[in-house]
XYZ file of C-alpha atoms in Angstrom:
116
model
C -0.062 -0.273 0.102
C 1.428 3.182 -0.806
C 0.845 6.711 0.909
C -0.403 9.337 -1.124
C 1.623 12.865 -0.822
C -0.642 15.711 0.494
C -0.984 18.740 -2.014
C -1.715 21.920 -0.294
C -4.122 24.491 -2.596
C -3.042 27.937 -1.595
C -4.605 31.137 -2.228
C -1.992 31.194 -5.131
C -2.734 28.472 -6.627
C -1.157 24.884 -6.984
C 0.038 23.061 -10.115
C -1.194 20.071 -9.202
C 0.823 16.138 -9.701
C -0.576 12.910 -9.962
C 0.733 9.118 -8.991
C -0.310 6.286 -10.323
C -3.016 4.081 -8.030
C -1.037 1.714 -6.194
C -2.155 -2.275 -7.159
C -2.211 -2.986 -3.599
C -4.129 0.316 -2.775
C -3.598 3.644 -1.418
C -3.915 5.440 1.913
C -3.829 9.292 2.168
C -4.513 11.816 4.791
C -8.121 12.609 6.235
C -10.264 15.711 7.241
C -12.975 17.968 5.982
C -10.670 19.752 4.090
C -9.192 16.674 2.679
C -10.393 15.325 -0.871
C -9.103 13.039 -4.121
C -8.936 13.896 -7.676
C -8.791 10.610 -10.004
C -8.046 10.570 -13.724
C -8.690 7.162 -15.795
C -7.282 7.026 -19.409
C -8.273 3.617 -19.663
C -10.842 2.157 -22.022
C -12.514 0.807 -18.996
C -14.186 2.196 -15.911
C -12.368 1.954 -12.943
C -14.010 1.511 -9.333
C -12.355 2.997 -6.118
C -13.626 1.780 -2.533
C -12.539 3.735 0.344
C -12.760 1.808 3.567
C -15.048 3.034 6.362
C -13.522 1.318 9.356
C -15.905 -0.822 11.934
C -15.193 1.276 14.851
C -15.995 4.961 12.655
C -18.646 2.973 11.159
C -21.601 4.706 12.403
C -22.790 8.098 13.415
C -26.100 8.705 15.781
C -28.373 6.161 14.353
C -26.752 5.851 10.793
C -24.743 2.738 9.512
C -22.221 3.624 6.423
C -20.752 0.817 4.495
C -17.455 1.707 2.302
C -17.631 3.910 -0.196
C -17.169 2.864 -4.061
C -17.045 5.480 -6.893
C -16.828 4.675 -10.842
C -14.363 6.755 -12.297
C -15.911 6.746 -15.879
C -13.817 5.229 -18.793
C -11.153 7.203 -21.387
C -11.278 10.706 -19.929
C -12.935 9.741 -16.550
C -12.219 12.117 -13.973
C -13.657 12.049 -10.449
C -13.202 14.311 -7.512
C -13.863 12.229 -3.955
C -14.321 14.232 -0.634
C -14.344 15.381 1.877
C -12.564 12.948 3.699
C -14.091 13.191 6.881
C -11.854 11.685 9.836
C -14.942 10.443 11.519
C -16.308 8.329 8.975
C -12.920 6.978 7.109
C -9.602 7.264 9.670
C -8.337 4.162 10.223
C -7.520 3.866 14.302
C -4.246 2.354 13.238
C -2.714 4.338 10.524
C -4.852 7.404 11.120
C -5.359 7.598 7.274
C -8.377 6.340 4.832
C -7.473 2.972 3.235
C -8.239 2.866 -0.647
C -8.776 0.011 -2.761
C -9.261 -0.688 -6.895
C -10.740 -2.784 -8.561
C -7.768 -2.290 -11.798
C -5.434 0.043 -11.618
C -4.021 0.339 -15.270
C -3.996 4.019 -16.730
C -5.814 5.362 -13.130
C -3.873 8.081 -11.266
C -4.878 9.996 -8.019
C -3.618 13.429 -6.393
C -4.583 14.497 -2.647
C -5.481 17.788 -2.055
C -5.849 19.694 0.931
C -7.347 23.198 1.327
C -4.955 25.773 3.055
C -6.468 27.286 6.373
C -8.581 30.642 5.795
């Protein structure tokens, strides 16, 4: 599993960089100011799954399951977030665990908004 580098979006702008999605999955920082951006250039759609740890799987009266998002084929872009710590934070790593159905031609960037 690879840990994605958090890129800070500042008022003066950010030139984003993207990494290949890791076959064994990825992990990244969590928070209400965090989000992921995926780009898929493969002829097939890709499914990104964000794990919700059992200890963080409920808010009062609501039970959540893992979040699965389809990134469209060929020129697909998908932004996922916010990555709320109360929902996605793994108690062991302190990060969200991300898995993929396939990773060929799938890239990802992890982004955080600069504090005001």
